[in-house]
CSV table of C-alpha atoms and ligand atoms in Angstrom, one decimal:
chain,number,residue,atom,x,y,z
A,921,MET,CA,-50.7,14.6,-42.0
A,922,LYS,CA,-51.8,11.1,-43.4
A,923,ARG,CA,-49.7,8.7,-41.7
A,924,ALA,CA,-50.6,5.1,-42.6
A,925,ILE,CA,-49.2,1.8,-40.9
A,926,TYR,CA,-48.5,-1.1,-43.4
A,927,PRO,CA,-48.1,-4.3,-40.5
A,928,GLY,CA,-46.8,-7.8,-41.1
A,929,SER,CA,-44.6,-10.2,-40.3
A,930,PHE,CA,-41.6,-9.8,-42.9
A,931,ASP,CA,-39.7,-13.0,-42.3
A,932,PRO,CA,-38.2,-11.7,-44.1
A,933,VAL,CA,-38.9,-8.8,-46.5
A,934,THR,CA,-39.3,-9.5,-50.3
A,935,LEU,CA,-39.8,-7.4,-53.4
A,936,GLY,CA,-43.3,-8.4,-53.4
A,937,HIS,CA,-43.5,-6.3,-49.4
A,938,LEU,CA,-41.0,-3.8,-51.0
A,939,ASP,CA,-43.8,-2.8,-53.8
A,940,ILE,CA,-46.1,-2.1,-51.6
A,941,ILE,CA,-44.3,0.0,-49.1
A,942,LYS,CA,-43.1,2.1,-52.3
A,943,ARG,CA,-46.5,2.8,-53.6
A,944,ALA,CA,-48.1,3.2,-50.4
A,945,SER,CA,-44.6,5.8,-49.3
A,946,ALA,CA,-46.4,7.6,-52.5
A,947,ILE,CA,-50.1,7.6,-51.5
A,948,PHE,CA,-49.7,8.4,-47.4
A,949,ASP,CA,-47.6,11.7,-46.1
A,950,GLU,CA,-45.7,9.1,-44.0
A,951,LEU,CA,-45.6,5.3,-43.7
A,952,ILE,CA,-44.7,2.9,-40.7
A,953,VAL,CA,-43.7,-0.4,-41.8
A,954,CYS,CA,-44.6,-2.1,-38.2
A,955,VAL,CA,-43.0,-5.7,-37.7
A,956,SER,CA,-45.6,-7.0,-36.2
A,957,VAL,CA,-45.2,-10.1,-33.4
A,958,ASN,CA,-48.2,-11.6,-32.7
A,959,SER,CA,-47.8,-15.1,-30.5
A,960,ALA,CA,-49.4,-17.8,-32.8
A,961,LYS,CA,-46.5,-17.0,-36.0
A,962,ASP,CA,-43.7,-16.0,-33.5
A,963,ASN,CA,-41.3,-19.2,-34.8
A,964,GLY,CA,-39.6,-17.1,-37.3
A,965,LEU,CA,-36.6,-17.7,-39.0
A,966,PHE,CA,-35.5,-13.7,-38.3
A,967,THR,CA,-36.2,-12.3,-34.7
A,968,PRO,CA,-38.2,-9.1,-34.9
A,969,GLU,CA,-35.3,-7.0,-34.6
A,970,GLU,CA,-33.4,-8.5,-37.3
A,971,ARG,CA,-36.5,-8.5,-39.2
A,972,THR,CA,-36.4,-4.4,-38.4
A,973,GLU,CA,-33.3,-3.6,-39.2
A,974,LEU,CA,-33.7,-6.1,-42.4
A,975,ILE,CA,-36.6,-3.3,-43.8
A,976,ARG,CA,-34.5,-0.6,-42.5
A,977,LYS,CA,-31.6,-1.3,-44.3
A,978,VAL,CA,-33.6,-2.0,-48.1
A,979,THR,CA,-35.4,1.3,-47.5
A,980,GLU,CA,-32.7,3.5,-46.5
A,981,ASP,CA,-34.0,6.2,-49.5
A,982,LEU,CA,-37.3,6.6,-48.9
A,983,PRO,CA,-37.4,9.8,-46.7
A,984,ASN,CA,-41.2,9.3,-44.9
A,985,VAL,CA,-40.8,5.5,-44.4
A,986,ARG,CA,-40.0,4.3,-41.1
A,987,VAL,CA,-39.1,1.1,-39.5
A,988,ASP,CA,-41.0,0.0,-36.2
A,989,CYS,CA,-41.3,-3.4,-34.2
A,990,SER,CA,-44.3,-3.8,-31.9
A,991,ARG,CA,-45.8,-6.7,-29.9
A,992,GLU,CA,-49.1,-5.1,-29.3
A,993,LEU,CA,-52.4,-5.6,-31.0
A,994,VAL,CA,-52.0,-3.9,-34.5
A,995,ALA,CA,-55.2,-1.4,-34.2
A,996,GLU,CA,-53.4,-0.4,-30.4
A,997,TYR,CA,-50.2,0.3,-32.2
A,998,ALA,CA,-52.2,2.5,-34.7
A,999,LYS,CA,-53.9,4.4,-32.0
A,1000,ARG,CA,-51.1,5.5,-30.1
A,1001,ASN,CA,-48.9,6.2,-33.3
A,1002,ARG,CA,-52.2,8.6,-34.5
A,1003,ALA,CA,-52.8,6.4,-37.4
A,1004,ARG,CA,-55.8,6.1,-38.8
A,1005,VAL,CA,-55.2,3.9,-42.1
A,1006,LEU,CA,-53.5,0.7,-42.5
A,1007,VAL,CA,-52.2,-0.7,-45.7
A,1008,LYS,CA,-52.3,-4.1,-46.8
A,1009,GLY,CA,-51.5,-6.3,-50.0
A,1010,LEU,CA,-53.5,-8.5,-51.3
A,1011,ARG,CA,-51.7,-11.1,-53.4
A,1012,ALA,CA,-55.0,-13.4,-54.8
A,1013,VAL,CA,-58.6,-14.1,-53.9
A,1014,SER,CA,-57.2,-16.4,-50.9
A,1015,ASP,CA,-55.3,-13.3,-48.9
A,1016,TYR,CA,-59.1,-11.6,-49.3
A,1017,GLU,CA,-61.0,-13.8,-46.9
A,1018,ALA,CA,-58.1,-13.3,-43.7
A,1019,GLU,CA,-57.7,-9.5,-44.6
A,1020,ILE,CA,-61.5,-8.7,-44.9
A,1021,GLN,CA,-62.0,-10.3,-41.2
A,1022,MET,CA,-58.4,-8.6,-39.7
A,1023,ALA,CA,-60.0,-5.2,-41.3
A,1024,MET,CA,-63.1,-5.7,-39.1
A,1025,VAL,CA,-61.8,-6.5,-36.4
A,1026,ASN,CA,-59.1,-3.8,-36.2
A,1027,ALA,CA,-62.3,-1.4,-36.8
A,1028,LYS,CA,-64.0,-3.1,-33.9
A,1029,LEU,CA,-61.4,-2.0,-31.8
A,1030,TYR,CA,-60.5,1.4,-33.0
A,1031,PRO,CA,-63.7,2.5,-34.6
A,1032,LYS,CA,-61.4,5.6,-36.7
A,1033,LEU,CA,-59.0,2.9,-38.4
A,1034,ASP,CA,-59.5,1.9,-42.4
A,1035,THR,CA,-57.4,-0.7,-43.8
A,1036,VAL,CA,-57.0,0.1,-47.4
A,1037,PHE,CA,-55.7,-2.8,-49.9
A,1038,LEU,CA,-53.1,-2.5,-52.5
A,1039,TYR,CA,-53.1,-5.3,-55.3
A,1040,THR,CA,-49.6,-6.9,-55.9
A,1041,ARG,CA,-48.3,-6.6,-59.5
A,1042,PRO,CA,-48.7,-9.4,-61.1
A,1043,LYS,CA,-45.0,-10.3,-61.3
A,1044,TYR,CA,-44.7,-10.4,-57.1
A,1045,ALA,CA,-48.3,-12.7,-57.0
A,1046,PHE,CA,-46.7,-15.7,-56.1
A,1047,LEU,CA,-44.4,-14.2,-53.9
A,1048,SER,CA,-44.4,-14.8,-50.3
A,1049,SER,CA,-41.6,-14.5,-47.4
A,1050,THR,CA,-42.4,-18.6,-47.1
A,1051,VAL,CA,-41.1,-19.4,-50.9
A,1052,VAL,CA,-38.0,-17.0,-50.0
A,1053,LYS,CA,-37.2,-19.1,-47.5
A,1054,GLU,CA,-37.7,-21.9,-49.3
A,1055,MET,CA,-36.2,-21.3,-52.2
A,1056,ALA,CA,-33.1,-20.2,-50.7
A,1057,ARG,CA,-32.5,-23.4,-48.6
A,1058,TYR,CA,-32.2,-25.4,-52.3
A,1059,GLY,CA,-29.5,-22.4,-53.0
A,1060,ALA,CA,-32.3,-21.2,-55.7
A,1061,GLU,CA,-31.1,-17.4,-57.1
A,1062,LEU,CA,-32.8,-15.2,-54.8
A,1063,SER,CA,-32.4,-11.8,-57.2
A,1064,ASP,CA,-36.2,-11.9,-58.0
A,1065,PHE,CA,-37.6,-12.6,-54.9
A,1066,VAL,CA,-35.8,-9.9,-52.0
A,1067,PRO,CA,-34.1,-6.5,-52.2
A,1068,ARG,CA,-30.5,-7.3,-53.7
A,1069,GLN,CA,-29.5,-5.7,-50.4
A,1070,ILE,CA,-30.2,-8.4,-48.1
A,1071,ILE,CA,-29.5,-11.4,-50.5
A,1072,GLU,CA,-26.2,-12.8,-48.7
A,1073,GLN,CA,-28.1,-12.3,-45.3
A,1074,VAL,CA,-31.1,-14.2,-45.8
A,1075,ARG,CA,-28.6,-16.8,-47.7
A,1076,ALA,CA,-26.6,-17.0,-44.7
A,1077,LYS,CA,-29.4,-16.6,-42.3
A,1078,VAL,CA,-31.1,-20.5,-44.2
A,1079,ALA,CA,-28.0,-22.0,-44.2
A,1080,ALA,CA,-27.3,-21.5,-40.3
A,1081,ALA,CA,-30.6,-22.9,-39.6
A,1082,ALA,CA,-30.5,-25.6,-41.7
A,1083,GLY,CA,-27.3,-27.1,-40.0
A,1084,GLY,CA,-28.9,-26.3,-36.7
A,1085,ILE,CA,-26.3,-23.7,-35.4
B,1327,LIG,P1,-46.3,-13.2,-45.9
B,1327,LIG,O1,-45.5,-14.0,-44.7
B,1327,LIG,O2,-47.4,-13.8,-46.4
B,1327,LIG,O3,-45.4,-12.9,-46.6
B,1327,LIG,P2,-46.4,-10.8,-44.0
B,1327,LIG,O4,-47.3,-11.0,-42.8
B,1327,LIG,O5,-45.0,-10.7,-44.3
B,1327,LIG,O6,-47.0,-12.1,-45.1
B,1327,LIG,O7,-46.9,-9.9,-45.1
B,1327,LIG,C1,-47.4,-8.5,-44.7
B,1327,LIG,C2,-48.3,-8.3,-45.3
B,1327,LIG,O8,-48.5,-7.8,-46.9
B,1327,LIG,C3,-49.9,-9.1,-45.8
B,1327,LIG,O9,-50.7,-7.5,-46.3
B,1327,LIG,C4,-49.5,-9.3,-47.5
B,1327,LIG,O10,-50.9,-9.7,-47.2
B,1327,LIG,C5,-48.7,-8.3,-48.0
B,1327,LIG,N1,-47.6,-9.2,-48.8
B,1327,LIG,C6,-46.8,-9.7,-48.8
B,1327,LIG,N2,-46.4,-10.4,-49.6
B,1327,LIG,C7,-47.1,-10.0,-51.3
B,1327,LIG,C8,-46.7,-9.4,-52.4
B,1327,LIG,N3,-46.2,-10.6,-52.7
B,1327,LIG,N4,-47.5,-8.8,-52.8
B,1327,LIG,C9,-48.3,-8.1,-52.4
B,1327,LIG,N5,-48.9,-7.7,-51.3
B,1327,LIG,C10,-47.9,-9.0,-50.7
């Protein structure tokens, strides 16, 4: 069975992430979407558990997708879950350098691990979790950015954070 892991911060999950999830789940037998918590980027808007729940909500209809959350190194997580493939999305050349470096580090830590890159659909090339949070802060329409099932939650969270609640 071909099991792959799609790691990221997903703060929150966007339509760009969901597109990669759908495409990867059609390629592999099982896809684990892993909210990967790393110390340098730990000051997210949503807690890792909230991000995990949001991804679960938008992937309910994908039977071979599992959602998890981890605080360990991605390579160790992959090894423990007996997965030999990491999936990453590429938006622009600017993503490439950091992603290649991470792929090499991960392969150093776990030599059986390969990283597979899926290019973004052009309509999502501009999209990141940072863009979503910025748009939500300004009250912009979010339906082109995040799955409709989570729009209200994203809006409420951004409003609460802005109000210091
Ligand atoms: P970001 O905070 O930049 O959205 P994440 O860590 O949440 O990044 O992203 C997880 C993975 O999804 C990374 O491999 C990233 O390159 C990819 N990704 C993020 N946004 C998109 C998008 N719009 N299209 C394709 N891949 C994406």
